[in-house]
Amino acid sequence: MKRLTLLVVAMAGLFMASQASAQQLFSGITGPLQVQPVQKSNTVQVPFITWGGDAATFYANGGLDTKPDSIYGKMGLKFKLTPGDDFVQQVKDYMNGKSPYLRGTFRMLGQASEVIGTDPRTKPVVVLQLSWSAGDHIVARPGFKTLNDLKGKDKKIKIACQQGGPHVGLLFDALAAAQLTNKDVEVVFVDDLTGPNGAAEKFRTDESIDACCVITPDMIGLTGGIDTEGTGAEGTVKGAHVLVSTQNMSRSIADVYAVRKDWYDAHKEEVEKFVAGYLKASAEVRKMRDDFEKTQRMSPQYKQLLTMCQQIFGEEVIPTLEVDAHGLLLDCGFVNLPGQIAFFQQSGNLSGFDAKLTAALDLATNWGYAKTRKGFDPPNFSYRDIAKLSELEYVEPQKIVKGEGITQFPGDDLDSDTIVSFTISFEPNQTDFSVDRYGAEFDRALQSASTFGGAAVVIRGHSDPTKTLVQLIKAGLEKGIIRRTGQQGNYRYFINTQGGTKEMDLSQTKDMVQLIQSGAFEGKADSPLQTMQAALNLSQARAEQVKDAIIKYAEQKGVNVNLSQLQPLGAGISDPVISKPTNMAEAKQNMRVEFRIVKVNPEELSDSDFNF
Amino acid sequence: MNRFGILTCLTFLVLSHYSSANAADDLKIVVILDNSGSMNEYMPGGQTKIVAAKQALLTVLDQVPAGSEVGVLLLNDGPKGPWLIPLGPIDRDSVGPAVNSLSANGGTPLGATMKKAADELLKLRERQRYGTYKLLIVSDGEAGDSYLVDQYLPEIQARGLLIDVIGVAMNKQHSLATRTSTYRTADDPASLEKAISAVVLGESSTDSSDNTGQSDFELLEPFPAELAAASLTALTSPANKPIETGSMPANEDTAHNYPSHSGRQSNQPPANQDNGGGGGWSKMPILLLAFVFIVIRVLVGIAKRK
């Protein structure tokens, strides 16, 4: 729901006058920084930001200062939790030794990577993934159906986005899903995440802005809800709707804690306890949250936690416990112990540490936050030890999650629920979808499945309708429904209605449709319906073959995949690119397999242990 | 034939070749088995038709590929009702006892049975779009309710269900022969088994070769593109609703004005005459009304003169 005030202050100072201007290097924003050793103290300063994932940190700590009977207190840790929404200040404190910890999204760390990663002492070791976000969205005006539409035909599409905040990563991923970059669109940077200087207000007041990156409350303010369109009343914008949401693009925004390398080396046990305590706390917090969601009865412990969040974040940010505080936690996909293993240690995880690091450094260098690529390290934890420390069961994450696909999609919903799509073509009668030829498309499909963990990847086979139409004409001729005059190469057709004197044209559409629906063309060897059904079957078989090829490819590469996300569908001849091909080249355009990333209820996917 | 002609032929061969590897190709079939009294008659080869049918069924059902769904529906109720084998995946353990319990006795209510079979297939297709949906009629005589056959046949075909017919040791062609996808004759037990195999085990029966040497694109060239698009939409949305009873299909006039749907075969396209196609009103009631009106006017005129 809310990353309210996250970076607001920081980025306001950071990126003033940033509207569509050239990107300033992060080092230019912070100014020169001296690396100092971490200050010696009994109490370690740990920053937090306004996010549901941080509620588990408060819970583990018992408040801003460690309570003796809290999870951290019992582990012998002593922390002082400090506000970290001013990310630039966080970086300064980190560099000058005030705090060994950094708290942000993976991509925010990436934007600061050149500053924090140049000196080996401060090179970040990312030690904990708190969560995946499910509360960030791109809202667009009417006419934008899928992410593919962000590639404007005549002009660059204008997208409002807070400079330097979590939405830069969201936008990067959304564009990447459609194989676009920031150069294909016009990013209009705004100072704040929300409020009068946020992207939502910019979208509301400037009609030239086509889309904006927003948090949940602003999304609801613009559209009325995740599945609705704004009406223009009560502050909504007419036709505004969610183009993509992290509810579906569920592995885009990773919230993490990083620790200075020098501190990590000297205090590894303490850092392990910090991580183990957080995981223990988040398991308990998640249970409280889910119980309340299910029963609508708030336990005293949960009420106490939400009240604590309200006091820490402020009542102006969280006015109510049941809606705002609980909503903040609902927008947070807590990452459990298997999720830590999957993120940091599984080489085949396309949304894991290595993949996210590459994407973060790509963003940093391509968008102008850094000149050089300065990466981070993953922790070298034994998660069996972490499991013991946190008193949680040690569970290895699965690489291949078995599961049936989502039940069939009605045609209308498929179109309206498609987030992004791409197509591969094939030859007539082709049944072999070799990796050599389609490896790039398979990679893209697997990457999409990983990034869009809360969506289905519909593999939709299509067939060419030429043969069916030929059967229709032949059956019509055979049964006397259609009359033909002229010679080969110069035929003319007449439908035997209206005396059969009128040459076939558009005005006879109704007659033709009625004749087809009445079965008038059926009952002979040339059966258009039989051919249509055969084409439908073939397209389904082809989609299944592509799915099998992708699974085999994933297994060979050692890539994680959730099979319940992959849904083969046969469209047959129902959706041709060209209804009446006039030559083989046109017919081939119809022979294709389309990949569509489609919104589904994430609960329908078998990802309870996979989405972490 | 040009290269595309060859390609499309190949495509069609691929389309019509049954492959058990692909769930999409799976056959969903209801065999309508005639178990009327006449099936007790002997065939050449010294067996009764019903015994030959039972043996053929046992042999064929044993070979049904995984993924297919088969049902056997009787014209006359057996010990467990009309379904000798309910439509679904084959349960090999129950096939033998069910088929062996079969006996022949009763009439030939083919029309009513076709509707029952079609409705069951349509119910299945509502749940699973893919597959080939067929009725296979195995019969040795004409229907006792031919008016229902005439009523339901176009409706069943309009929903995209295929109908294959096997005429068992008949003196002449079954009247359905010219109105269904395929017609096979079986005059002895071996040919009956072969005919049932051909349909149930999915061998291609469609000759897709084009002897005229013209390409598909030439044939389609005069077909307006918008009309083609509308035709595709109509073709790809066949209804799964049950077969109508009592009333004629919505486009009965249209459908029945073509010879193939009236049970007569015509190889000649009609000349440029008004067929009343396109779902128009039948002229007979209008003529009758006009006649009655004229008679009344004449009678009134006579009465006035008197």
Short mmCIF file of C-alpha atoms in Angstrom, two decimals, chain A residues 43-204:
data_model
loop_
_atom_site.label_atom_id
_atom_site.label_comp_id
_atom_site.label_asym_id
_atom_site.label_seq_id
_atom_site.Cartn_x
_atom_site.Cartn_y
_atom_site.Cartn_z
CA THR A 43 24.07 -0.09 20.25
CA VAL A 44 24.14 -0.49 16.48
CA GLN A 45 22.16 1.99 14.42
CA VAL A 46 19.92 0.29 11.84
CA PRO A 47 17.86 2.37 9.41
CA PHE A 48 14.25 1.52 8.49
CA ILE A 49 11.95 2.92 5.81
CA THR A 50 8.20 3.31 5.53
CA TRP A 51 7.27 -0.11 4.27
CA GLY A 52 5.31 -3.14 5.52
CA GLY A 53 8.44 -5.28 5.56
CA ASP A 54 9.91 -3.04 8.25
CA ALA A 55 7.03 -3.90 10.59
CA ALA A 56 8.79 -7.23 11.13
CA THR A 57 11.96 -5.35 12.13
CA PHE A 58 9.98 -3.39 14.76
CA TYR A 59 8.40 -6.64 15.93
CA ALA A 60 11.80 -8.38 16.23
CA ASN A 61 13.21 -5.38 18.10
CA GLY A 62 10.14 -4.69 20.25
CA GLY A 63 10.16 -1.04 19.12
CA LEU A 64 12.76 1.47 17.99
CA ASP A 65 15.09 0.47 20.84
CA THR A 66 15.66 -3.22 21.51
CA LYS A 67 13.48 -4.55 24.31
CA PRO A 68 15.09 -7.28 26.44
CA ASP A 69 12.17 -9.70 25.88
CA SER A 70 12.06 -9.14 22.13
CA ILE A 71 13.46 -11.58 19.58
CA TYR A 72 16.60 -9.48 19.14
CA GLY A 73 16.85 -8.82 22.90
CA LYS A 74 16.83 -12.56 23.64
CA MET A 75 19.56 -13.04 21.02
CA GLY A 76 21.73 -10.54 22.86
CA LEU A 77 21.52 -7.89 20.14
CA LYS A 78 21.08 -4.21 20.75
CA PHE A 79 19.82 -1.95 17.97
CA LYS A 80 18.57 1.54 17.55
CA LEU A 81 16.20 1.73 14.60
CA THR A 82 16.38 5.12 12.86
CA PRO A 83 14.29 6.60 10.03
CA GLY A 84 15.96 6.04 6.69
CA ASP A 85 13.53 7.43 4.14
CA ASP A 86 16.17 10.03 3.35
CA PHE A 87 18.27 7.62 1.34
CA VAL A 88 21.04 10.12 0.62
CA GLN A 89 21.46 10.68 4.35
CA GLN A 90 21.48 6.90 4.82
CA VAL A 91 24.35 6.65 2.35
CA LYS A 92 26.24 9.42 4.12
CA ASP A 93 25.76 7.71 7.53
CA TYR A 94 26.87 4.42 6.00
CA MET A 95 30.01 5.90 4.51
CA ASN A 96 31.02 7.87 7.57
CA GLY A 97 30.51 4.91 9.90
CA LYS A 98 27.43 6.08 11.75
CA SER A 99 25.63 2.90 10.70
CA PRO A 100 26.99 -0.22 9.06
CA TYR A 101 23.56 -0.99 7.60
CA LEU A 102 21.80 0.25 4.46
CA ARG A 103 18.07 -0.21 3.92
CA GLY A 104 16.48 0.21 0.49
CA THR A 105 15.32 -1.55 -2.61
CA PHE A 106 17.89 -3.47 -4.59
CA ARG A 107 17.67 -0.91 -7.38
CA MET A 108 18.14 2.03 -5.01
CA LEU A 109 21.35 0.42 -3.82
CA GLY A 110 22.22 0.03 -7.49
CA GLN A 111 21.77 3.73 -8.11
CA ALA A 112 24.21 4.43 -5.27
CA SER A 113 26.51 1.57 -6.28
CA GLU A 114 29.39 3.68 -7.54
CA VAL A 115 29.48 5.68 -4.31
CA ILE A 116 29.14 2.80 -1.88
CA GLY A 117 30.93 0.09 -3.86
CA THR A 118 34.20 1.76 -4.80
CA ASP A 119 35.98 1.41 -1.45
CA PRO A 120 36.37 -2.27 -0.40
CA ARG A 121 35.49 -1.36 3.22
CA THR A 122 32.06 -0.11 2.28
CA LYS A 123 31.33 -2.54 -0.51
CA PRO A 124 27.81 -3.69 0.37
CA VAL A 125 27.12 -7.27 1.37
CA VAL A 126 23.41 -7.73 0.81
CA VAL A 127 22.46 -9.90 3.78
CA LEU A 128 18.68 -10.05 3.82
CA GLN A 129 15.79 -9.80 1.41
CA LEU A 130 12.83 -8.61 3.42
CA SER A 131 10.12 -8.74 0.77
CA TRP A 132 8.83 -8.38 -2.74
CA SER A 133 6.51 -5.44 -3.27
CA ALA A 134 2.89 -5.97 -4.26
CA GLY A 135 1.87 -2.34 -3.85
CA ASP A 136 3.35 -0.39 -6.76
CA HIS A 137 1.66 0.25 -10.08
CA ILE A 138 1.86 1.95 -13.45
CA VAL A 139 -1.39 3.75 -14.25
CA ALA A 140 -2.13 4.79 -17.83
CA ARG A 141 -4.69 6.76 -19.80
CA PRO A 142 -7.23 5.12 -22.15
CA GLY A 143 -5.74 3.57 -25.27
CA PHE A 144 -2.91 1.82 -23.42
CA LYS A 145 -3.85 -1.83 -23.17
CA THR A 146 -0.52 -3.56 -22.67
CA LEU A 147 3.08 -2.64 -21.93
CA ASN A 148 3.76 -3.04 -25.66
CA ASP A 149 1.76 0.17 -26.15
CA LEU A 150 4.45 2.15 -24.29
CA LYS A 151 6.31 2.17 -27.59
CA GLY A 152 4.53 5.14 -29.16
CA LYS A 153 3.85 5.14 -32.87
CA ASP A 154 4.21 8.84 -33.62
CA LYS A 155 5.66 10.24 -30.42
CA LYS A 156 7.45 9.15 -27.29
CA ILE A 157 5.10 8.15 -24.49
CA LYS A 158 5.48 10.37 -21.42
CA ILE A 159 5.69 8.58 -18.06
CA ALA A 160 5.84 10.39 -14.73
CA CYS A 161 8.06 8.72 -12.15
CA GLN A 162 9.71 9.77 -8.91
CA GLN A 163 13.40 10.35 -9.40
CA GLY A 164 15.64 7.88 -7.59
CA GLY A 165 12.90 6.04 -5.73
CA PRO A 166 11.62 2.48 -5.93
CA HIS A 167 9.58 3.20 -9.04
CA VAL A 168 12.62 3.71 -11.24
CA GLY A 169 13.21 -0.04 -10.94
CA LEU A 170 9.52 -0.75 -11.55
CA LEU A 171 9.63 1.32 -14.72
CA PHE A 172 12.89 -0.31 -15.82
CA ASP A 173 11.36 -3.78 -15.46
CA ALA A 174 8.08 -2.83 -17.11
CA LEU A 175 9.92 -1.40 -20.12
CA ALA A 176 12.26 -4.40 -20.25
CA ALA A 177 9.27 -6.76 -20.34
CA ALA A 178 8.23 -5.07 -23.59
CA GLN A 179 11.88 -5.02 -24.73
CA LEU A 180 12.02 -1.24 -24.38
CA THR A 181 14.45 1.08 -22.58
CA ASN A 182 14.25 4.58 -21.13
CA LYS A 183 15.32 5.84 -24.57
CA ASP A 184 12.08 4.57 -26.11
CA VAL A 185 9.95 6.71 -23.79
CA GLU A 186 10.11 10.15 -22.21
CA VAL A 187 10.51 9.74 -18.47
CA VAL A 188 9.22 12.85 -16.70
CA PHE A 189 10.86 12.82 -13.28
CA VAL A 190 9.04 14.26 -10.30
CA ASP A 191 10.45 15.05 -6.88
CA ASP A 192 8.26 13.03 -4.58
CA LEU A 193 6.82 9.55 -4.39
CA THR A 194 3.37 10.88 -3.51
CA GLY A 195 1.60 14.11 -2.59
CA PRO A 196 1.45 17.41 -4.51
CA ASN A 197 4.87 16.85 -6.10
CA GLY A 198 4.31 13.17 -6.84
CA ALA A 199 3.69 11.33 -10.09
CA ALA A 200 -0.05 10.88 -9.48
CA GLU A 201 -0.66 14.61 -9.14
CA LYS A 202 1.47 15.28 -12.22
CA PHE A 203 -0.67 12.78 -14.16
CA ARG A 204 -3.85 14.34 -12.82
#
